[in-house]
Amino acid sequence: MWSFLHRLSSPPTFYRWSGVITPIFAVIAAALLLVGTVWGLAFTPTDYQQGDSFRIIYVHVPAAMLSLSVYMAMAFSAAIFLIWRIKLADVFAASFAPVGAAFTLLALVTGSIWGRPTWGTWWEWDARLTSELILLFLYLGVMALRSSLPERNQAARAAALLAIVGVVNVPIIHFSVEWWNSLHQGSTVSKLGRPAIDPSMATPLYLMIFGFMFFWLANAFSRARVEIVDREQNKRWVREALGDKAEMQRRAGEK
Amino acid sequence: MQEFLQMGGYAGYVWSAYAITAVVLIATALWPGIRRRRLHAALRKRWQWERSE
């Protein structure tokens, strides 16, 4: 079991299997997002309170949910890197940050656009909105910290520490609508047992959530693949994987 | 069709939210490919140069 995991997490092995799985995930993501968008925009009934403005939910909720999941995954990878010094874990932490930042930005912008007709304001210094904005700054801080330190291992450790400290913000975002009197409505999806959304509106929402998930995985994997080639560019397996002819010939000659 | 595009009077809000989402997701999706092409081209060039030494 452990030797299997160890092999799975070695950079050349990851490079090989991710080369197969990444395009598959990308196609699944594109299909889910396309179907979910068309369904959500054209084939769901109009909301009885919010009219057609509620359709923003199909981009806002998946982006907001995944902005938190990606952060947790990034902090988890960072912890694995700090504890066990697994290089691939740091590659993942680095690859998750930009996708997470993009999702957080989308959650904020689409939320603001939705807030205008619903609450009558683009922005309010409200608990949910403010803590989500802090999440964006955390992502940007982790990315900036990594790129500002010249020595790779030092940069990775600093970024990992900041990512882990930032985890305190995640429950604050999640429970902000319950702890404080927030403008933001309570959760639509995660209520156990009985979701607060009608099934006719829920299906495209689930499609979009899974679409965002596959988008994240495909995107993070392709970032990780570039990062690995960059870090291991002097290793022989990289030359072989990129089809360097001289390396292939030398190998053939050795046989 | 006209009715669909008008989104019950919320056209500006709904369409701009979806347009921004599309732009951000497409940019995020394209970025690793651009970086990969640049990196692989640089590496191949360097290997070729090393051989000609």
GROMACS .gro file of N, CA, C and O in nm, chain A residues 149-238:
model
  360
  149LEU      N    1   1.025   3.485  -0.301
  149LEU     CA    2   1.148   3.433  -0.242
  149LEU      C    3   1.228   3.358  -0.348
  149LEU      O    4   1.175   3.272  -0.418
  150PRO      N    5   1.357   3.390  -0.360
  150PRO     CA    6   1.438   3.333  -0.468
  150PRO      C    7   1.466   3.184  -0.452
  150PRO      O    8   1.472   3.111  -0.552
  151GLU      N    9   1.483   3.137  -0.328
  151GLU     CA   10   1.519   2.997  -0.311
  151GLU      C   11   1.392   2.912  -0.304
  151GLU      O   12   1.303   2.938  -0.223
  152ARG      N   13   1.383   2.809  -0.391
  152ARG     CA   14   1.256   2.738  -0.409
  152ARG      C   15   1.203   2.673  -0.282
  152ARG      O   16   1.086   2.686  -0.249
  153ASN      N   17   1.291   2.604  -0.208
  153ASN     CA   18   1.244   2.532  -0.090
  153ASN      C   19   1.196   2.628   0.018
  153ASN      O   20   1.093   2.606   0.082
  154GLN      N   21   1.269   2.737   0.033
  154GLN     CA   22   1.232   2.839   0.131
  154GLN      C   23   1.097   2.901   0.093
  154GLN      O   24   1.009   2.919   0.178
  155ALA      N   25   1.081   2.932  -0.035
  155ALA     CA   26   0.956   2.991  -0.084
  155ALA      C   27   0.840   2.894  -0.060
  155ALA      O   28   0.731   2.934  -0.016
  156ALA      N   29   0.864   2.765  -0.087
  156ALA     CA   30   0.759   2.665  -0.071
  156ALA      C   31   0.717   2.655   0.075
  156ALA      O   32   0.597   2.647   0.106
  157ARG      N   33   0.815   2.659   0.166
  157ARG     CA   34   0.783   2.646   0.309
  157ARG      C   35   0.706   2.768   0.358
  157ARG      O   36   0.609   2.755   0.434
  158ALA      N   37   0.747   2.887   0.315
  158ALA     CA   38   0.678   3.009   0.357
  158ALA      C   39   0.535   3.010   0.306
  158ALA      O   40   0.440   3.038   0.380
  159ALA      N   41   0.517   2.973   0.177
  159ALA     CA   42   0.382   2.970   0.118
  159ALA      C   43   0.297   2.867   0.190
  159ALA      O   44   0.178   2.890   0.217
  160ALA      N   45   0.357   2.752   0.225
  160ALA     CA   46   0.282   2.646   0.293
  160ALA      C   47   0.235   2.693   0.430
  160ALA      O   48   0.119   2.671   0.469
  161LEU      N   49   0.324   2.764   0.502
  161LEU     CA   50   0.286   2.813   0.635
  161LEU      C   51   0.169   2.911   0.627
  161LEU      O   52   0.073   2.900   0.703
  162LEU      N   53   0.178   3.005   0.532
  162LEU     CA   54   0.070   3.103   0.518
  162LEU      C   55  -0.061   3.033   0.483
  162LEU      O   56  -0.168   3.064   0.537
  163ALA      N   57  -0.053   2.934   0.392
  163ALA     CA   58  -0.174   2.861   0.351
  163ALA      C   59  -0.238   2.793   0.471
  163ALA      O   60  -0.360   2.796   0.488
  164ILE      N   61  -0.155   2.734   0.557
  164ILE     CA   62  -0.209   2.661   0.672
  164ILE      C   63  -0.270   2.757   0.775
  164ILE      O   64  -0.380   2.734   0.825
  165VAL      N   65  -0.201   2.869   0.800
  165VAL     CA   66  -0.255   2.968   0.894
  165VAL      C   67  -0.390   3.021   0.844
  165VAL      O   68  -0.485   3.039   0.920
  166GLY      N   69  -0.400   3.040   0.712
  166GLY     CA   70  -0.522   3.094   0.653
  166GLY      C   71  -0.644   3.005   0.666
  166GLY      O   72  -0.757   3.049   0.642
  167VAL      N   73  -0.624   2.879   0.705
  167VAL     CA   74  -0.736   2.787   0.719
  167VAL      C   75  -0.839   2.839   0.821
  167VAL      O   76  -0.958   2.811   0.808
  168VAL      N   77  -0.794   2.918   0.920
  168VAL     CA   78  -0.890   2.970   1.019
  168VAL      C   79  -1.003   3.048   0.953
  168VAL      O   80  -1.113   3.057   1.006
  169ASN      N   81  -0.974   3.104   0.835
  169ASN     CA   82  -1.076   3.184   0.766
  169ASN      C   83  -1.187   3.098   0.707
  169ASN      O   84  -1.298   3.147   0.686
  170VAL      N   85  -1.158   2.970   0.681
  170VAL     CA   86  -1.255   2.886   0.609
  170VAL      C   87  -1.384   2.863   0.689
  170VAL      O   88  -1.493   2.889   0.638
  171PRO      N   89  -1.376   2.819   0.817
  171PRO     CA   90  -1.501   2.806   0.894
  171PRO      C   91  -1.570   2.941   0.914
  171PRO      O   92  -1.694   2.946   0.922
  172ILE      N   93  -1.492   3.049   0.920
  172ILE     CA   94  -1.555   3.181   0.937
  172ILE      C   95  -1.644   3.211   0.817
  172ILE      O   96  -1.757   3.255   0.831
  173ILE      N   97  -1.592   3.182   0.695
  173ILE     CA   98  -1.674   3.205   0.575
  173ILE      C   99  -1.797   3.115   0.580
  173ILE      O  100  -1.910   3.161   0.561
  174HIS      N  101  -1.774   2.988   0.610
  174HIS     CA  102  -1.884   2.891   0.605
  174HIS      C  103  -1.997   2.926   0.701
  174HIS      O  104  -2.114   2.922   0.664
  175PHE      N  105  -1.961   2.960   0.825
  175PHE     CA  106  -2.065   2.982   0.926
  175PHE      C  107  -2.105   3.128   0.941
  175PHE      O  108  -2.191   3.159   1.023
  176SER      N  109  -2.042   3.218   0.860
  176SER     CA  110  -2.069   3.361   0.875
  176SER      C  111  -2.218   3.394   0.867
  176SER      O  112  -2.266   3.481   0.938
  177VAL      N  113  -2.291   3.321   0.780
  177VAL     CA  114  -2.433   3.354   0.764
  177VAL      C  115  -2.515   3.310   0.884
  177VAL      O  116  -2.629   3.354   0.902
  178GLU      N  117  -2.457   3.219   0.968
  178GLU     CA  118  -2.530   3.179   1.088
  178GLU      C  119  -2.486   3.258   1.210
  178GLU      O  120  -2.566   3.291   1.297
  179TRP      N  121  -2.354   3.289   1.217
  179TRP     CA  122  -2.300   3.356   1.335
  179TRP      C  123  -2.338   3.504   1.341
  179TRP      O  124  -2.357   3.561   1.446
  180TRP      N  125  -2.339   3.569   1.222
  180TRP     CA  126  -2.368   3.711   1.219
  180TRP      C  127  -2.497   3.735   1.142
  180TRP      O  128  -2.536   3.653   1.060
  181ASN      N  129  -2.555   3.849   1.168
  181ASN     CA  130  -2.673   3.888   1.094
  181ASN      C  131  -2.628   3.938   0.958
  181ASN      O  132  -2.590   4.053   0.943
  182SER      N  133  -2.629   3.846   0.859
  182SER     CA  134  -2.571   3.878   0.730
  182SER      C  135  -2.679   3.907   0.626
  182SER      O  136  -2.791   3.857   0.636
  183LEU      N  137  -2.641   3.988   0.528
  183LEU     CA  138  -2.730   4.011   0.414
  183LEU      C  139  -2.747   3.883   0.335
  183LEU      O  140  -2.850   3.857   0.272
  184HIS      N  141  -2.640   3.802   0.337
  184HIS     CA  142  -2.635   3.684   0.253
  184HIS      C  143  -2.735   3.580   0.301
  184HIS      O  144  -2.750   3.556   0.420
  185GLN      N  145  -2.800   3.514   0.208
  185GLN     CA  146  -2.896   3.411   0.246
  185GLN      C  147  -2.824   3.287   0.296
  185GLN      O  148  -2.705   3.268   0.272
  186GLY      N  149  -2.896   3.202   0.369
  186GLY     CA  150  -2.838   3.078   0.420
  186GLY      C  151  -2.807   2.982   0.307
  186GLY      O  152  -2.838   3.010   0.191
  187SER      N  153  -2.745   2.868   0.341
  187SER     CA  154  -2.699   2.781   0.234
  187SER      C  155  -2.815   2.711   0.165
  187SER      O  156  -2.918   2.680   0.226
  188THR      N  157  -2.797   2.690   0.035
  188THR     CA  158  -2.901   2.633  -0.048
  188THR      C  159  -2.884   2.483  -0.059
  188THR      O  160  -2.981   2.408  -0.061
  189VAL      N  161  -2.758   2.440  -0.065
  189VAL     CA  162  -2.733   2.302  -0.102
  189VAL      C  163  -2.702   2.212   0.016
  189VAL      O  164  -2.752   2.101   0.025
  190SER      N  165  -2.618   2.262   0.111
  190SER     CA  166  -2.559   2.169   0.206
  190SER      C  167  -2.648   2.131   0.324
  190SER      O  168  -2.607   2.056   0.410
  191LYS      N  169  -2.768   2.187   0.330
  191LYS     CA  170  -2.858   2.145   0.438
  191LYS      C  171  -2.882   1.996   0.428
  191LYS      O  172  -2.931   1.945   0.327
  192LEU      N  173  -2.852   1.926   0.534
  192LEU     CA  174  -2.862   1.780   0.530
  192LEU      C  175  -3.007   1.738   0.510
  192LEU      O  176  -3.098   1.792   0.572
  193GLY      N  177  -3.026   1.641   0.425
  193GLY     CA  178  -3.159   1.585   0.406
  193GLY      C  179  -3.245   1.663   0.310
  193GLY      O  180  -3.275   1.617   0.202
  194ARG      N  181  -3.281   1.786   0.351
  194ARG     CA  182  -3.379   1.859   0.272
  194ARG      C  183  -3.316   1.985   0.213
  194ARG      O  184  -3.301   2.085   0.282
  195PRO      N  185  -3.279   1.982   0.085
  195PRO     CA  186  -3.222   2.103   0.027
  195PRO      C  187  -3.328   2.213   0.012
  195PRO      O  188  -3.446   2.183  -0.004
  196ALA      N  189  -3.281   2.337   0.022
  196ALA     CA  190  -3.374   2.449   0.018
  196ALA      C  191  -3.404   2.493  -0.125
  196ALA      O  192  -3.446   2.604  -0.149
  197ILE      N  193  -3.383   2.404  -0.219
  197ILE     CA  194  -3.406   2.440  -0.359
  197ILE      C  195  -3.491   2.333  -0.423
  197ILE      O  196  -3.477   2.214  -0.393
  198ASP      N  197  -3.582   2.376  -0.510
  198ASP     CA  198  -3.670   2.281  -0.576
  198ASP      C  199  -3.590   2.192  -0.671
  198ASP      O  200  -3.498   2.238  -0.736
  199PRO      N  201  -3.628   2.061  -0.679
  199PRO     CA  202  -3.553   1.969  -0.767
  199PRO      C  203  -3.540   2.020  -0.911
  199PRO      O  204  -3.436   1.999  -0.975
  200SER      N  205  -3.643   2.088  -0.962
  200SER     CA  206  -3.637   2.135  -1.101
  200SER      C  207  -3.526   2.238  -1.120
  200SER      O  208  -3.477   2.259  -1.230
  201MET      N  209  -3.489   2.306  -1.012
  201MET     CA  210  -3.380   2.404  -1.020
  201MET      C  211  -3.247   2.344  -0.976
  201MET      O  212  -3.141   2.399  -1.005
  202ALA      N  213  -3.254   2.231  -0.904
  202ALA     CA  214  -3.133   2.178  -0.841
  202ALA      C  215  -3.042   2.104  -0.938
  202ALA      O  216  -2.919   2.114  -0.927
  203THR      N  217  -3.103   2.028  -1.033
  203THR     CA  218  -3.020   1.943  -1.119
  203THR      C  219  -2.909   2.021  -1.190
  203THR      O  220  -2.793   1.982  -1.183
  204PRO      N  221  -2.941   2.132  -1.260
  204PRO     CA  222  -2.830   2.204  -1.326
  204PRO      C  223  -2.729   2.257  -1.226
  204PRO      O  224  -2.609   2.268  -1.257
  205LEU      N  225  -2.772   2.286  -1.102
  205LEU     CA  226  -2.678   2.334  -1.001
  205LEU      C  227  -2.577   2.225  -0.969
  205LEU      O  228  -2.456   2.251  -0.960
  206TYR      N  229  -2.626   2.102  -0.953
  206TYR     CA  230  -2.534   1.991  -0.926
  206TYR      C  231  -2.440   1.967  -1.044
  206TYR      O  232  -2.321   1.941  -1.026
  207LEU      N  233  -2.493   1.978  -1.167
  207LEU     CA  234  -2.408   1.962  -1.286
  207LEU      C  235  -2.296   2.066  -1.284
  207LEU      O  236  -2.179   2.035  -1.312
  208MET      N  237  -2.331   2.189  -1.249
  208MET     CA  238  -2.231   2.297  -1.248
  208MET      C  239  -2.128   2.275  -1.138
  208MET      O  240  -2.008   2.299  -1.158
  209ILE      N  241  -2.174   2.226  -1.022
  209ILE     CA  242  -2.079   2.202  -0.912
  209ILE      C  243  -1.977   2.095  -0.954
  209ILE      O  244  -1.856   2.114  -0.938
  210PHE      N  245  -2.027   1.985  -1.014
  210PHE     CA  246  -1.935   1.881  -1.060
  210PHE      C  247  -1.848   1.933  -1.175
  210PHE      O  248  -1.731   1.897  -1.187
  211GLY      N  249  -1.906   2.018  -1.261
  211GLY     CA  250  -1.830   2.077  -1.370
  211GLY      C  251  -1.713   2.160  -1.316
  211GLY      O  252  -1.600   2.149  -1.364
  212PHE      N  253  -1.739   2.243  -1.214
  212PHE     CA  254  -1.632   2.321  -1.153
  212PHE      C  255  -1.527   2.231  -1.090
  212PHE      O  256  -1.408   2.260  -1.096
  213MET      N  257  -1.572   2.119  -1.028
  213MET     CA  258  -1.479   2.025  -0.965
  213MET      C  259  -1.383   1.966  -1.068
  213MET      O  260  -1.261   1.964  -1.049
  214PHE      N  261  -1.440   1.917  -1.180
  214PHE     CA  262  -1.355   1.858  -1.283
  214PHE      C  263  -1.267   1.965  -1.347
  214PHE      O  264  -1.152   1.938  -1.383
  215PHE      N  265  -1.319   2.087  -1.360
  215PHE     CA  266  -1.238   2.197  -1.414
  215PHE      C  267  -1.115   2.218  -1.324
  215PHE      O  268  -1.002   2.230  -1.372
  216TRP      N  269  -1.140   2.221  -1.194
  216TRP     CA  270  -1.030   2.239  -1.097
  216TRP      C  271  -0.925   2.130  -1.113
  216TRP      O  272  -0.806   2.160  -1.126
  217LEU      N  273  -0.971   2.002  -1.115
  217LEU     CA  274  -0.875   1.892  -1.122
  217LEU      C  275  -0.795   1.897  -1.252
  217LEU      O  276  -0.673   1.886  -1.252
  218ALA      N  277  -0.866   1.915  -1.365
  218ALA     CA  278  -0.798   1.918  -1.494
  218ALA      C  279  -0.697   2.033  -1.498
  218ALA      O  280  -0.583   2.018  -1.540
  219ASN      N  281  -0.740   2.150  -1.449
  219ASN     CA  282  -0.654   2.267  -1.454
  219ASN      C  283  -0.533   2.251  -1.362
  219ASN      O  284  -0.420   2.281  -1.400
  220ALA      N  285  -0.557   2.201  -1.240
  220ALA     CA  286  -0.447   2.184  -1.146
  220ALA      C  287  -0.349   2.079  -1.197
  220ALA      O  288  -0.227   2.096  -1.185
  221PHE      N  289  -0.400   1.971  -1.257
  221PHE     CA  290  -0.311   1.868  -1.311
  221PHE      C  291  -0.225   1.924  -1.423
  221PHE      O  292  -0.106   1.898  -1.430
  222SER      N  293  -0.286   2.003  -1.513
  222SER     CA  294  -0.202   2.054  -1.622
  222SER      C  295  -0.099   2.154  -1.570
  222SER      O  296   0.013   2.160  -1.620
  223ARG      N  297  -0.136   2.232  -1.467
  223ARG     CA  298  -0.036   2.320  -1.405
  223ARG      C  299   0.075   2.239  -1.340
  223ARG      O  300   0.193   2.272  -1.351
  224ALA      N  301   0.036   2.131  -1.270
  224ALA     CA  302   0.134   2.047  -1.201
  224ALA      C  303   0.231   1.984  -1.301
  224ALA      O  304   0.351   1.973  -1.275
  225ARG      N  305   0.179   1.943  -1.418
  225ARG     CA  306   0.265   1.880  -1.519
  225ARG      C  307   0.371   1.978  -1.569
  225ARG      O  308   0.487   1.941  -1.587
  226VAL      N  309   0.331   2.104  -1.592
  226VAL     CA  310   0.428   2.203  -1.637
  226VAL      C  311   0.531   2.228  -1.527
  226VAL      O  312   0.653   2.233  -1.552
  227GLU      N  313   0.482   2.240  -1.404
  227GLU     CA  314   0.569   2.269  -1.290
  227GLU      C  315   0.673   2.158  -1.270
  227GLU      O  316   0.791   2.184  -1.244
  228ILE      N  317   0.629   2.032  -1.286
  228ILE     CA  318   0.721   1.918  -1.269
  228ILE      C  319   0.830   1.919  -1.375
  228ILE      O  320   0.947   1.899  -1.345
  229VAL      N  321   0.790   1.942  -1.499
  229VAL     CA  322   0.890   1.946  -1.607
  229VAL      C  323   0.990   2.057  -1.580
  229VAL      O  324   1.111   2.041  -1.596
  230ASP      N  325   0.940   2.171  -1.533
  230ASP     CA  326   1.027   2.284  -1.503
  230ASP      C  327   1.127   2.247  -1.392
  230ASP      O  328   1.247   2.270  -1.405
  231ARG      N  329   1.076   2.185  -1.285
  231ARG     CA  330   1.163   2.153  -1.171
  231ARG      C  331   1.261   2.041  -1.200
  231ARG      O  332   1.370   2.037  -1.145
  232GLU      N  333   1.219   1.945  -1.285
  232GLU     CA  334   1.303   1.828  -1.308
  232GLU      C  335   1.366   1.831  -1.447
  232GLU      O  336   1.398   1.726  -1.503
  233GLN      N  337   1.381   1.950  -1.503
  233GLN     CA  338   1.423   1.960  -1.643
  233GLN      C  339   1.559   1.898  -1.673
  233GLN      O  340   1.587   1.865  -1.786
  234ASN      N  341   1.642   1.878  -1.570
  234ASN     CA  342   1.773   1.818  -1.597
  234ASN      C  343   1.774   1.667  -1.579
  234ASN      O  344   1.876   1.603  -1.599
  235LYS      N  345   1.660   1.611  -1.542
  235LYS     CA  346   1.654   1.466  -1.524
  235LYS      C  347   1.632   1.397  -1.659
  235LYS      O  348   1.568   1.453  -1.750
  236ARG      N  349   1.680   1.275  -1.668
  236ARG     CA  350   1.669   1.204  -1.796
  236ARG      C  351   1.525   1.174  -1.836
  236ARG      O  352   1.490   1.178  -1.953
  237TRP      N  353   1.440   1.141  -1.734
  237TRP     CA  354   1.302   1.103  -1.771
  237TRP      C  355   1.228   1.216  -1.839
  237TRP      O  356   1.142   1.193  -1.925
  238VAL      N  357   1.265   1.341  -1.804
  238VAL     CA  358   1.198   1.455  -1.868
  238VAL      C  359   1.235   1.460  -2.016
  238VAL      O  360   1.150   1.478  -2.103
   0.00000   0.00000   0.00000
